[in-house]
XYZ file of C-alpha atoms in Angstrom:
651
model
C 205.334 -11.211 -19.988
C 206.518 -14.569 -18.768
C 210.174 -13.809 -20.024
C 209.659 -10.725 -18.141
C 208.831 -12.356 -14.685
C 211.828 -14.685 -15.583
C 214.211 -12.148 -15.610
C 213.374 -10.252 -12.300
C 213.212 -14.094 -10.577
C 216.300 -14.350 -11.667
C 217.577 -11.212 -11.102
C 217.405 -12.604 -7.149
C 220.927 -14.277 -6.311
C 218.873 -16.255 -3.028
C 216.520 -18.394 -6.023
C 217.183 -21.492 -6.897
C 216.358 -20.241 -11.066
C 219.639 -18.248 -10.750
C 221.866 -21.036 -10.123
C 220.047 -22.769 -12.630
C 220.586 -20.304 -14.974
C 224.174 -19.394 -14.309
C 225.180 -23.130 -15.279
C 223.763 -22.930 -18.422
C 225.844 -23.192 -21.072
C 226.522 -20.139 -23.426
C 224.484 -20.082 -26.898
C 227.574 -20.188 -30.049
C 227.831 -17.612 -32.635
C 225.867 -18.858 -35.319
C 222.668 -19.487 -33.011
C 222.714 -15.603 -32.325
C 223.685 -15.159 -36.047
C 220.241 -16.967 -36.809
C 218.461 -14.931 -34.470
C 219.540 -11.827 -36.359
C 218.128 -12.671 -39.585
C 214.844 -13.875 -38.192
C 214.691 -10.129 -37.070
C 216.130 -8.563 -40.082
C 213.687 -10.443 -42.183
C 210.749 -9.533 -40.183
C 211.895 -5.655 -40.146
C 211.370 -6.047 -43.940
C 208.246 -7.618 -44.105
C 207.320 -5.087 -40.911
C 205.976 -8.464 -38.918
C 205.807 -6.307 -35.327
C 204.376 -10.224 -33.693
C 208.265 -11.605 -34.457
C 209.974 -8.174 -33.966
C 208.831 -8.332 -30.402
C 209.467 -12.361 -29.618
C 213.133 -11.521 -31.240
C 213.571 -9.035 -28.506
C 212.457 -10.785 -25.701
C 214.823 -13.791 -27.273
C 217.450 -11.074 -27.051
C 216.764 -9.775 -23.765
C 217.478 -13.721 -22.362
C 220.589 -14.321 -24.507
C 222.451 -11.565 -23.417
C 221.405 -11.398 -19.640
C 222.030 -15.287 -19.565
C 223.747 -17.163 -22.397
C 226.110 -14.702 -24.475
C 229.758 -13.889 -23.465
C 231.701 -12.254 -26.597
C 234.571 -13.633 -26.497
C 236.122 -14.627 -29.906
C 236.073 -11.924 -32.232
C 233.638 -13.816 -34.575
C 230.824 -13.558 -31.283
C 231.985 -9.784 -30.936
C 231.101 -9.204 -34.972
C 227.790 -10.562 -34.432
C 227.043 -8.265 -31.283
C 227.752 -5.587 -33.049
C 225.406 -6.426 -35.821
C 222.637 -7.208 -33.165
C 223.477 -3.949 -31.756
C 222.818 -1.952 -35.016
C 219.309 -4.247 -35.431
C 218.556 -2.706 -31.889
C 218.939 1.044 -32.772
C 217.651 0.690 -36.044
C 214.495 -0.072 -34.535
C 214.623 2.216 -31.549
C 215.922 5.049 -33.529
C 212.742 4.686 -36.206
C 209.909 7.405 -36.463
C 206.922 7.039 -33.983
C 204.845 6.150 -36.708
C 206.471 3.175 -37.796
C 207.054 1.144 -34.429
C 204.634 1.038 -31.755
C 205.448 2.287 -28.495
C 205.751 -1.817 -26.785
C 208.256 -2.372 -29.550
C 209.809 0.319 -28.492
C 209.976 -0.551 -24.838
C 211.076 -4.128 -25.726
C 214.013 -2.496 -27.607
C 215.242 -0.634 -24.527
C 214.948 -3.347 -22.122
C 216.789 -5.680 -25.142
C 219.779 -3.058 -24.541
C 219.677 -2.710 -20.860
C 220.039 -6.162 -20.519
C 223.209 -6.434 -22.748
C 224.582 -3.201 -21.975
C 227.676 -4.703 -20.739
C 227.840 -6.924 -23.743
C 226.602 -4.565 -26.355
C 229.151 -1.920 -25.136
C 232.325 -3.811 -23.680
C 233.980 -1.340 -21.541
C 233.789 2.246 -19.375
C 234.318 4.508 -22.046
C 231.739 3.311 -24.731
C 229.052 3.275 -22.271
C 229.928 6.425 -20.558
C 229.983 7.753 -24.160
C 226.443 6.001 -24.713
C 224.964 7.559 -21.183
C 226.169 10.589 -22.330
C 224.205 10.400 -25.650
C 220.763 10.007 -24.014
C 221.120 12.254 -21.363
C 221.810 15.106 -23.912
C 219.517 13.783 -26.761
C 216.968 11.914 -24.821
C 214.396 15.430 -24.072
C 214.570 15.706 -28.562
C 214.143 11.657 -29.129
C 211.693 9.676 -27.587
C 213.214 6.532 -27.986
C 216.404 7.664 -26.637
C 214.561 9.223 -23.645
C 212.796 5.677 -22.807
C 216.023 4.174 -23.111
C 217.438 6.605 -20.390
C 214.782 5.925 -17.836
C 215.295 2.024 -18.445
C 219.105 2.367 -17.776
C 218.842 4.706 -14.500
C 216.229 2.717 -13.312
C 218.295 -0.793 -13.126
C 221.139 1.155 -12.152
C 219.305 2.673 -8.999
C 218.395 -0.828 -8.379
C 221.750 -2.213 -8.367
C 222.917 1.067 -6.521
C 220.511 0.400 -3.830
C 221.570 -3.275 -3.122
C 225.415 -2.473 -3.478
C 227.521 -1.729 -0.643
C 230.124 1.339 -1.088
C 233.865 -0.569 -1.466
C 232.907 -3.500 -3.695
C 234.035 -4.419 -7.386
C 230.345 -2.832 -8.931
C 230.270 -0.029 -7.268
C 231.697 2.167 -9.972
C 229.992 0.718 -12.235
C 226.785 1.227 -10.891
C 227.959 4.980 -9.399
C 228.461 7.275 -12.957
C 231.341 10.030 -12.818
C 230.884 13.644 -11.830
C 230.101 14.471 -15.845
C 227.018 12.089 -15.939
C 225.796 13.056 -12.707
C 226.088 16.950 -13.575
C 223.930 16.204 -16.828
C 221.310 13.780 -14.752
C 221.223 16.830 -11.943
C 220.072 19.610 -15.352
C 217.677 16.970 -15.809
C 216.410 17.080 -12.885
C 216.478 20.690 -12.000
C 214.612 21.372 -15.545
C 211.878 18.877 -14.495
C 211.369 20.264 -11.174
C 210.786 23.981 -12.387
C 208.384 22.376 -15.350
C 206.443 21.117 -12.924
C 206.320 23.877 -10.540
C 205.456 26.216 -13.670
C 202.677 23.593 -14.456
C 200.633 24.829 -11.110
C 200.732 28.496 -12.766
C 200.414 27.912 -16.896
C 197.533 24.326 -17.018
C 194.069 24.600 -17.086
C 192.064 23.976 -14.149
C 191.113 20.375 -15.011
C 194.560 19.762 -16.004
C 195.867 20.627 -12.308
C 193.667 18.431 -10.944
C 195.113 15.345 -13.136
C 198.430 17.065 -12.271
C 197.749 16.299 -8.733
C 196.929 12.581 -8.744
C 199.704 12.142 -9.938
C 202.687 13.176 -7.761
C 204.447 12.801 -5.720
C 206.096 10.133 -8.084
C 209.702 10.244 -9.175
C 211.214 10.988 -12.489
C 213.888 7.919 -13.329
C 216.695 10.696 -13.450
C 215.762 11.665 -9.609
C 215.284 8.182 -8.524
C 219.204 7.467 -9.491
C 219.698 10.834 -7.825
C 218.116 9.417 -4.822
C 220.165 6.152 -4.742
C 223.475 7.780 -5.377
C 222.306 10.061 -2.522
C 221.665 7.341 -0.134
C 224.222 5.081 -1.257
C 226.757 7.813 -0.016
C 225.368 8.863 2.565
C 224.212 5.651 4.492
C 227.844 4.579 4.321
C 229.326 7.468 5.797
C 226.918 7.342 8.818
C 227.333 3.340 9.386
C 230.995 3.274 8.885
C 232.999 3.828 11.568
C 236.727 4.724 12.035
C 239.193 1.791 12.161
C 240.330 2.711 16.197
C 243.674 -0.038 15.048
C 244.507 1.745 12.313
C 248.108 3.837 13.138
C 248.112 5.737 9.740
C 248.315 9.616 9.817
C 244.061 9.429 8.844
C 243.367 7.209 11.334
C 245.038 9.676 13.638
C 242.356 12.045 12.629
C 239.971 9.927 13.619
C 239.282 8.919 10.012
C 239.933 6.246 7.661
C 240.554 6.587 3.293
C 237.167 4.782 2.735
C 235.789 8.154 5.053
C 237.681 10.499 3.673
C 236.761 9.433 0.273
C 233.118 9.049 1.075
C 232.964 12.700 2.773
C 234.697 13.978 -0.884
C 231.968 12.492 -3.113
C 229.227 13.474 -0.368
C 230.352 17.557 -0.558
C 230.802 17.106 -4.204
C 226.693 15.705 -4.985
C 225.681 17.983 -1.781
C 227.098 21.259 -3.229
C 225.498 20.065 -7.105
C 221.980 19.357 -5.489
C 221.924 22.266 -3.156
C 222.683 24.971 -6.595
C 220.053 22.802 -8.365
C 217.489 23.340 -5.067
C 218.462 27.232 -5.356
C 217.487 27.175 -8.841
C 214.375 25.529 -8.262
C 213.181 27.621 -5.089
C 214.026 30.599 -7.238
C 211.224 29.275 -9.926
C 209.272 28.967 -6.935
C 208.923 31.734 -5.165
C 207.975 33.393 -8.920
C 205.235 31.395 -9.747
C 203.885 31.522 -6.056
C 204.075 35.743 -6.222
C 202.351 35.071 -9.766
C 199.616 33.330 -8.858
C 199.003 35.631 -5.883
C 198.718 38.320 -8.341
C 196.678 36.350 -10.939
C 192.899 36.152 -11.816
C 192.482 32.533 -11.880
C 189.334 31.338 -10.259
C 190.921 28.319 -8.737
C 193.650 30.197 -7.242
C 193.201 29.535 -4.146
C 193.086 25.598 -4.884
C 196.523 25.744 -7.215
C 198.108 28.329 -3.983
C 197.606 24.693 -1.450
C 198.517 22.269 -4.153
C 201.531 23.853 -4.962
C 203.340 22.169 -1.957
C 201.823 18.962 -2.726
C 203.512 19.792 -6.168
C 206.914 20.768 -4.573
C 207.398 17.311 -2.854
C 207.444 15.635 -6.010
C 210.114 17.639 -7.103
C 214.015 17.490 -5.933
C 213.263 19.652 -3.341
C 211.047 16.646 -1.780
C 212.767 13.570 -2.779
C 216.536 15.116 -2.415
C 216.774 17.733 -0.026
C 215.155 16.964 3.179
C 217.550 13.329 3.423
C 220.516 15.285 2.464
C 219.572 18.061 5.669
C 218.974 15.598 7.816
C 222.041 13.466 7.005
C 224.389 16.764 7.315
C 223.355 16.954 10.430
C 225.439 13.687 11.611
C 228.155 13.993 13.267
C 230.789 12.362 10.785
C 229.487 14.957 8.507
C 230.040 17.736 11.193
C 233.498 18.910 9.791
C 234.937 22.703 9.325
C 235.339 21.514 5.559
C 231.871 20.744 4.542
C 230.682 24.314 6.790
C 232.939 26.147 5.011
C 232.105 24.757 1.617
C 228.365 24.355 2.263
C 227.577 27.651 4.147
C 226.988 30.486 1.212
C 224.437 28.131 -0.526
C 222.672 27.161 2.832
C 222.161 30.697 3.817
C 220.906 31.268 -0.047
C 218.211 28.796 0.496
C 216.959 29.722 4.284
C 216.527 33.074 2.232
C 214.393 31.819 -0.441
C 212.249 29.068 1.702
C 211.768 31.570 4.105
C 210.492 34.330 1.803
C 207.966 31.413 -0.003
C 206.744 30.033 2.806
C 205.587 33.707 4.339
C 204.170 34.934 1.010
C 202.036 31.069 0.924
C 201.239 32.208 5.104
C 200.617 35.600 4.105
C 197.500 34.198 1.715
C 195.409 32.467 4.446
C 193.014 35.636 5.603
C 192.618 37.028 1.956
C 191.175 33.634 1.317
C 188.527 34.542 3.780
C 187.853 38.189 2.775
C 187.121 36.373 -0.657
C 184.493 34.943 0.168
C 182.914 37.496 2.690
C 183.635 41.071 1.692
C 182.824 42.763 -1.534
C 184.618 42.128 -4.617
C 185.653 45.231 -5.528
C 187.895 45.500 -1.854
C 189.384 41.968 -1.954
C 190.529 42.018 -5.469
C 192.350 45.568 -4.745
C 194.089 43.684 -1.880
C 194.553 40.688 -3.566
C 196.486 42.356 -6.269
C 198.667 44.280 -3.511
C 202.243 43.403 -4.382
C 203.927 40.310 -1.821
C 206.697 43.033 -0.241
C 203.310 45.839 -0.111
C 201.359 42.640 2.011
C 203.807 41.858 4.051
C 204.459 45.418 5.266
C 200.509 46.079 5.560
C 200.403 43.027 7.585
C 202.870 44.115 10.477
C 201.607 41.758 12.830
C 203.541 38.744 11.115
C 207.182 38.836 12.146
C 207.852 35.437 10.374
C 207.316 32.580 8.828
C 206.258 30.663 12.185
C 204.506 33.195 13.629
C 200.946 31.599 14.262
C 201.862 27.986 13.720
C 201.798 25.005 15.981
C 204.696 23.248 15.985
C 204.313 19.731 16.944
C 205.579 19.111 20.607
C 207.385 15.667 21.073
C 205.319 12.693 21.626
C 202.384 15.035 20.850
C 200.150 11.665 20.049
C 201.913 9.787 23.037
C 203.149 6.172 23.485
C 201.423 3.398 23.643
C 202.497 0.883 26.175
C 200.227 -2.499 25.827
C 200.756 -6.958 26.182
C 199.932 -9.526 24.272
C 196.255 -10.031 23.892
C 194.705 -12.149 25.792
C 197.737 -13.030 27.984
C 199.100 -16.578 28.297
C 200.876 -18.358 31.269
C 203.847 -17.069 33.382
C 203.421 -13.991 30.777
C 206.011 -11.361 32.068
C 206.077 -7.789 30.813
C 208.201 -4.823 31.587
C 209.306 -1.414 29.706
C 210.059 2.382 30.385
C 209.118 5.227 28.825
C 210.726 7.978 28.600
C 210.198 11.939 27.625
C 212.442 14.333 27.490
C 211.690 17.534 29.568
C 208.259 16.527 30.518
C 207.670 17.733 34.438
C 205.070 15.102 34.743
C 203.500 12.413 32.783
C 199.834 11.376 32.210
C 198.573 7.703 31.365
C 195.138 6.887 29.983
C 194.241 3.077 30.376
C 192.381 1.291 27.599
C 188.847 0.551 29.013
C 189.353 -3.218 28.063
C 191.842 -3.923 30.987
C 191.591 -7.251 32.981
C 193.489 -9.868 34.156
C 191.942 -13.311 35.726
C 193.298 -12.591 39.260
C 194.347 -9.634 41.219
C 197.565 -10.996 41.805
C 198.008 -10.751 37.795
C 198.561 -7.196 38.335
C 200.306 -4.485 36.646
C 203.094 -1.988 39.038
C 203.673 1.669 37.892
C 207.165 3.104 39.199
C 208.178 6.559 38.585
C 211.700 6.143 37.352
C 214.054 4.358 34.837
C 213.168 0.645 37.045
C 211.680 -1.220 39.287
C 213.899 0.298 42.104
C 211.856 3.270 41.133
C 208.979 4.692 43.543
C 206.077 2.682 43.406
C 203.390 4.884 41.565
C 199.928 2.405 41.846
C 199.411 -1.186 40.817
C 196.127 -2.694 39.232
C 194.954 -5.970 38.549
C 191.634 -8.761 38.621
C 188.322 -8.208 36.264
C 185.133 -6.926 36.986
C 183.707 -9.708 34.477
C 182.903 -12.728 37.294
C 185.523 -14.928 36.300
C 189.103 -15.996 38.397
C 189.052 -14.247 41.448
C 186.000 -11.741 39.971
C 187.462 -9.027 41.667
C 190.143 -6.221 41.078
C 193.252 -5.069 43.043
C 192.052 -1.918 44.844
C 190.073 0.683 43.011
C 190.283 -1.492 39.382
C 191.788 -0.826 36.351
C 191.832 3.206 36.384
C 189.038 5.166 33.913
C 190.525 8.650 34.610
C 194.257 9.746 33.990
C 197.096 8.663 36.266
C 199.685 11.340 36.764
C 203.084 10.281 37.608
C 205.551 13.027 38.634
C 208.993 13.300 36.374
C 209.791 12.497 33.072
C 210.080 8.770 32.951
C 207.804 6.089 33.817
C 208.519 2.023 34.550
C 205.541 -0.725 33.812
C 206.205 -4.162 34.970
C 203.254 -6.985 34.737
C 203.220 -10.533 35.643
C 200.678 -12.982 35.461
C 201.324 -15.927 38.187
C 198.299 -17.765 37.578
C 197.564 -20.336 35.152
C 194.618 -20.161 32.961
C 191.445 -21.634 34.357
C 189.214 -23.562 31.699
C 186.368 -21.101 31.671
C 188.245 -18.284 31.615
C 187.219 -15.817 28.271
C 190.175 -13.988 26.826
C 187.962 -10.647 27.145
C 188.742 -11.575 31.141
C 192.239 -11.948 30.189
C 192.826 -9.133 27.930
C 195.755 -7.446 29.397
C 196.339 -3.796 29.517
C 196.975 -1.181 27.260
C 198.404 2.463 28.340
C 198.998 5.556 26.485
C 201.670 7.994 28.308
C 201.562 11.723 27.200
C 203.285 14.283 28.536
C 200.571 16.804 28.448
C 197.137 16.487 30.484
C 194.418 16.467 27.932
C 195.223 15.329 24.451
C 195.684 17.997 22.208
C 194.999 17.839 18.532
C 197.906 16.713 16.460
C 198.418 18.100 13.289
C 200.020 16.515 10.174
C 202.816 18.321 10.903
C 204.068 21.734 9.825
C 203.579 22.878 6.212
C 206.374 21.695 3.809
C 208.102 24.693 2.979
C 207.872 26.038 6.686
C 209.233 22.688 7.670
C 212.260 22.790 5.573
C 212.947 26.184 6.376
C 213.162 25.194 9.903
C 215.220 22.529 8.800
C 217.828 24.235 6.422
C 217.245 27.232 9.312
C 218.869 24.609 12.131
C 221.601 22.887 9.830
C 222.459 26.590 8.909
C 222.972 27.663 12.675
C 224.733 23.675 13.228
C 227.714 24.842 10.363
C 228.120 28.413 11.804
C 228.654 26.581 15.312
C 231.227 24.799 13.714
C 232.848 28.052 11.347
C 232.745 29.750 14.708
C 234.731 27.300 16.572
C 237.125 26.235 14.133
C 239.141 23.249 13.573
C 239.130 20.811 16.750
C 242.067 20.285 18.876
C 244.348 17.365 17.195
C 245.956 14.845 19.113
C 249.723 15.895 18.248
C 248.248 19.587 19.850
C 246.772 17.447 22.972
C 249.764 15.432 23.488
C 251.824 18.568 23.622
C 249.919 20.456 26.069
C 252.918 20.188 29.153
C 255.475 21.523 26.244
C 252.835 24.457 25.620
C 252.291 25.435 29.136
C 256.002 25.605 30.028
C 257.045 28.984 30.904
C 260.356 28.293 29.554
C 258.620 28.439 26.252
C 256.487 31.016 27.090
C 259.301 33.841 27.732
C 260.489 33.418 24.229
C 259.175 36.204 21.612
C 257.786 33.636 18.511
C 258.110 35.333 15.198
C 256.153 33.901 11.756
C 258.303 33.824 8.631
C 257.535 34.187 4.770
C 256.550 30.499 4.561
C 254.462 30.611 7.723
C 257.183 28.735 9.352
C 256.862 29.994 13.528
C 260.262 30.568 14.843
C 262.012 32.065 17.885
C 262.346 35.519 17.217
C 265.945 36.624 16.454
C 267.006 38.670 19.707
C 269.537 41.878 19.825
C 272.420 41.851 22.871
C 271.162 41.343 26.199
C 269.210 43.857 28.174
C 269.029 44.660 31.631
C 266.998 41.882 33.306
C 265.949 40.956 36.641
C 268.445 38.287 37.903
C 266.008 36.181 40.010
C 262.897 35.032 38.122
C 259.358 34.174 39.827
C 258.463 31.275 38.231
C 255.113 31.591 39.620
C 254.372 35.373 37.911
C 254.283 36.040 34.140
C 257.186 37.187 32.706
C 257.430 40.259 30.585
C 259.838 41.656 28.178
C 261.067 45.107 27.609
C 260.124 46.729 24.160
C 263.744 46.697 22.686
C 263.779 42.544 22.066
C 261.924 43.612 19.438
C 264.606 45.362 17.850
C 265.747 43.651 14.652
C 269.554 42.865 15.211
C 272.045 44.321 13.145
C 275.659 42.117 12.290
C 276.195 38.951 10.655
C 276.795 36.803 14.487
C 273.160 36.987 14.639
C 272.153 34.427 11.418
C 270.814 31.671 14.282
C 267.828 32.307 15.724
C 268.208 32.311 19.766
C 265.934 32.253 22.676
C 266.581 35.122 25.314
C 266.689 33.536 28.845
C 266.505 36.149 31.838
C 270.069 36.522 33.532
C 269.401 34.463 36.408
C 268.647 31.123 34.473
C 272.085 31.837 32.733
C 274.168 32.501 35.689
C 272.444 29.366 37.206
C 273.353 27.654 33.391
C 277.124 28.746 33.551
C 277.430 27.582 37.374
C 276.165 24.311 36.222
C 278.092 23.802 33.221
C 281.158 25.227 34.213
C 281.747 27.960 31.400
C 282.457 31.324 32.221
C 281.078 34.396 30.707
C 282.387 35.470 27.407
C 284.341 39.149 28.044
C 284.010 41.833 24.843
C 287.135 44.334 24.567
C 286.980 46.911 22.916
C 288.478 47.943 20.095
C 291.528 50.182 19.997
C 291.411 52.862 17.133
């Protein structure tokens, strides 16, 4: 245990142990030779006191005194390494499960050492996510190794030397995803298939996270936190940076659509599971159905669609993640899973009055309707439209703000803020009871606006305790609510005086405010339901990605910058034709026709049908543009060339 506390001190680079460590010199071959036949030895004799000291002895050398080198040290790691999965790949019934523990945190640490480069650890990862569910040695050793990897992952910045490292490619991460996706329909079946006692233990114990969906998590964050803090480099004059992007973007947005589209067909799998076990318990016979029916959301946080998917909906909804590519690629799965959240969260609405008809009318009646089929329900029940239909949504600052000082208040004490609600008409403060101040000239001003330039609203100030001035300004410290008109509100205190020695801090308290935008204060909810709230939630980023499909791609600035070129009517009397290779050209144009000879440059131009004509001879290869008449005349006169004459032929 104390080795064990060593190594996460050390695993700090801002301790003094880790610089003390670092300079350490390196332990030579035949030291860790030694160590190896201490341990073979006591695998022979089956001496689990020494098989568990070697390990911890191992876990030290290789975090902090090994580097294989030579290929002597490199022969001897590889023995060690054979010692290691000798013991963790032994039956349950000869090793004890701390040995085995020990063994996996012995190859953690020297993962880098034990397995010197990307391939042989990719091809070790690979191993126990595959085998890990049939071996339970292998399966410990797979939560040890995503666990310090989501710990690294969480410290790392994207860019630097670790960070693919600590990121795995798209072939681990589709394996750690099945992981995941398999462990969040277990549990959800678990509501439906465990016995009553069972659920209950079930219960206690989520919403904890699976090692697999805590590295989930950190990859998740790790991209995503990066994309919204970095911004575009405005210096930069490279065609990305013209976009208003910059590589390290671009290549973040990549990896983000690539996990986003993985963990959104994972969540579709998992609703799916869902929504059957929630229409099977409806339908069941179990006693306790009504219990397992309300813990099934607490169940459903613990899964992916808890711990993944409400981060990743409200990330999308940044605008550096706001692009026509990740609508486009993201929309057919979004729509998928508004569709299946919607449908589960009605049929767990839909359950709320045949709860109550359980327990008041007869049983014969409320088992018939209990057993009605979820589509049969919900047409019975016509008076629920949706999903939200009968919910209270919880209004912005529903619980309001608190505005308060220091308590008590010291000397030349100066306090000011604003509060502000969005699309309140008026707003309503409620003053703590405990208000006071030692004079009335240590007041408090109320303006209603953004500052003090604001109109003046009320002031208050003074005790009613008998000490300082032992009165207040005006009518006191207010007991009912203050209204102020408008949706923001200024406070600005001062105290002038200095403290007198008999002054009590209860006469010097301060003041404390709560501003709501609603007169009396209502009752505020936990919040929706979890399924109804991320329904809402895919519901909005759903209708956020159509705005953009709708829309299509934004203006560039090459298009802005040619805006005078595009409006110029010179340009707009020419007939534009699109070739093969989508190449837009001037359309090729047959021999003149009759055309006004004065133009009105200030009325639209029109051309006659026959420019349409495809031209027939070999003198019209070039493309040309066909200019009315009088701009050629006034062309010719300027330049000086005449008009070409045609004669005709003699037969």
């Amino acid at each position: 245990m104390c080795i064990h506390q060593l190594n996460l001190l050390a695993a700090s680079n801002n301790l003094p142990i880790t610089n003390f460590l670092g300079k350490q010199h390196p332990i030579e071959a035949h030291h860790l030779s030694s160590i190896c036949d201490i341990m073979e030895k006591a695998m022979v004799n089956g001496d689990t006191c020494i098989i568990r000291c070697i390990l911890v002895v191992f876990q030290v050398v290789f975090k902090f005194f090994f580097s294989p080198q030579t290929e002597r040290n490199r022969d001897i790691v590889r023995r060690s390494g054979l010692l290691l999965w000798q013991l963790l790949m032994a039956p349950r019934d000869q090793i004890c499960s701390e040995i085995q523990k020990e063994v996996c945190l012995a190859i953690s640490s020297g993962l880098n050492i034990l397995y010197p480069g990307e391939a042989e650890i990719n091809n070790l990862l690979k191993l126990v996510l595959t085998e890990g569910e049939r071996n339970s040695g292998l399966s410990q050793l797979r939560d040890v190794i995503l666990t310090n990897l989501a710990e690294q992952l969480q410290n790392n910045r994207f860019g630097s030397e670790d960070d693919d490292h600590y990121r795995l490619n798209d072939e681990l991460l589709h394996y750690i995803l099945k992981i995941v996706v398999r462990e969040s329909c277990v549990l959800i079946t678990k509501c439906q298939t465990v016995s009553k006692d069972d659920f209950q233990k079930l219960l206690s114990t989520v919403p904890a996270a699976s090692s697999c969906l805590r590295y989930l998590m950190a990859v998740q964050n790790h991209l995503l936190s990066n994309t919204i803090l970095i911004k575009p480099d405005e210096n930069d004059d490279s065609d990305s940076s013209l976009q208003g992007e910059t590589l390290k973007v671009q290549e973040l947005k990549t990896s983000i659509l690539s996990l986003a589209t993985q963990i959104l067909t994972g969540c579709d799998e998992v609703l799916e599971m869902l929504q059957q076990v929630t229409t099977a318990l409806i339908n069941s016979d179990i006693s306790d159905r009504e219990q397992r029916l309300k813990g099934l959301e607490q169940i459903t946080k613990a899964t992916m669609l808890g711990h993944l998917l409400p981060v990743l909906l409200t990330s999308l909804m940044h605008p550096n993640l706001q692009t026509l590519t990740m609508a486009d690629a993201l929309m057919p799965q979004l729509v998928q899973l508004v569709l299946y959240t919607s449908q589960t969260a009605l049929l767990l609405k839909t359950q709320s009055p045949v709860f109550s008809e359980l327990n008041s009318s007869p049983s014969g009646a409320s088992e018939q309707k209990g057993k009605l089929l979820p589509d049969e329900r919900m047409l019975e029940e016509k008076e629920e439209p949706g999903f939200l239909t009968g919910l209270k949504i919880p209004a912005p600052w529903a619980a309001g703000k608190t505005v308060e000082t220091v308590h008590p208040v010291r000397d030349n004490y100066k306090f000011k803020e604003t509060v502000h609600i969005p699309g309140a008409r008026c707003l309503y403060l409620r003053f703590d009871n405990r208000c006071s101040s030692q004079y009335d000239y240590d007041k408090l001003v109320i303006y209603a606006g953004p500052n003090t330039n604001s109109r003046k609203v009320a002031e208050y100030g003074g005790n009613t305790l008998g000490y300082g001035s032992r009165s207040v300004l005006g009518t006191g410290w207010p007991k009912d609510l203050v209204k102020v008109e408008g949706d923001t509100v200024t406070f600005s205190f001062e105290m002038r005086s200095g403290r007198e020695h008999n002054t009590p801090d209860k006469a010097m308290w301060g003041f404390a405010c709560t501003v709501r935008a609603q007169e009396s204060s209502e009752d505020v909810s936990g919040g929706l339901p979890f399924l109804v709230d991320l329904a809402l939630g895919l519901s909005v980023l759903a209708c956020s990605m159509l705005r953009i499909l709708y829309n299509g791609p934004e203006i560039t600035k090459d298009e802005e910058t040619c805006q005078e070129l595009l409006r110029s009517k010179l340009l707009q009397r020419c007939q534009w034709q699109v070739e093969a290779n989508g190449v837009i050209s001037p359309a090729l144009t047959p021999s003149p026709s009759p055309l006004p000879l004065t133009i009105d440059e200030d009325r639209e131009f029109t051309y006659p049908s026959d420019v349409l004509v495809p031209p027939v001879g070999h003198y019209f290869d070039l493309p040309r543009i066909r200019l009315p008449p009088g701009i050629m005349i006034k062309l010719r006169e300027i330049s000086g060339r005449a008009r070409p004459q045609f004669r005709p032929s003699i037969k």
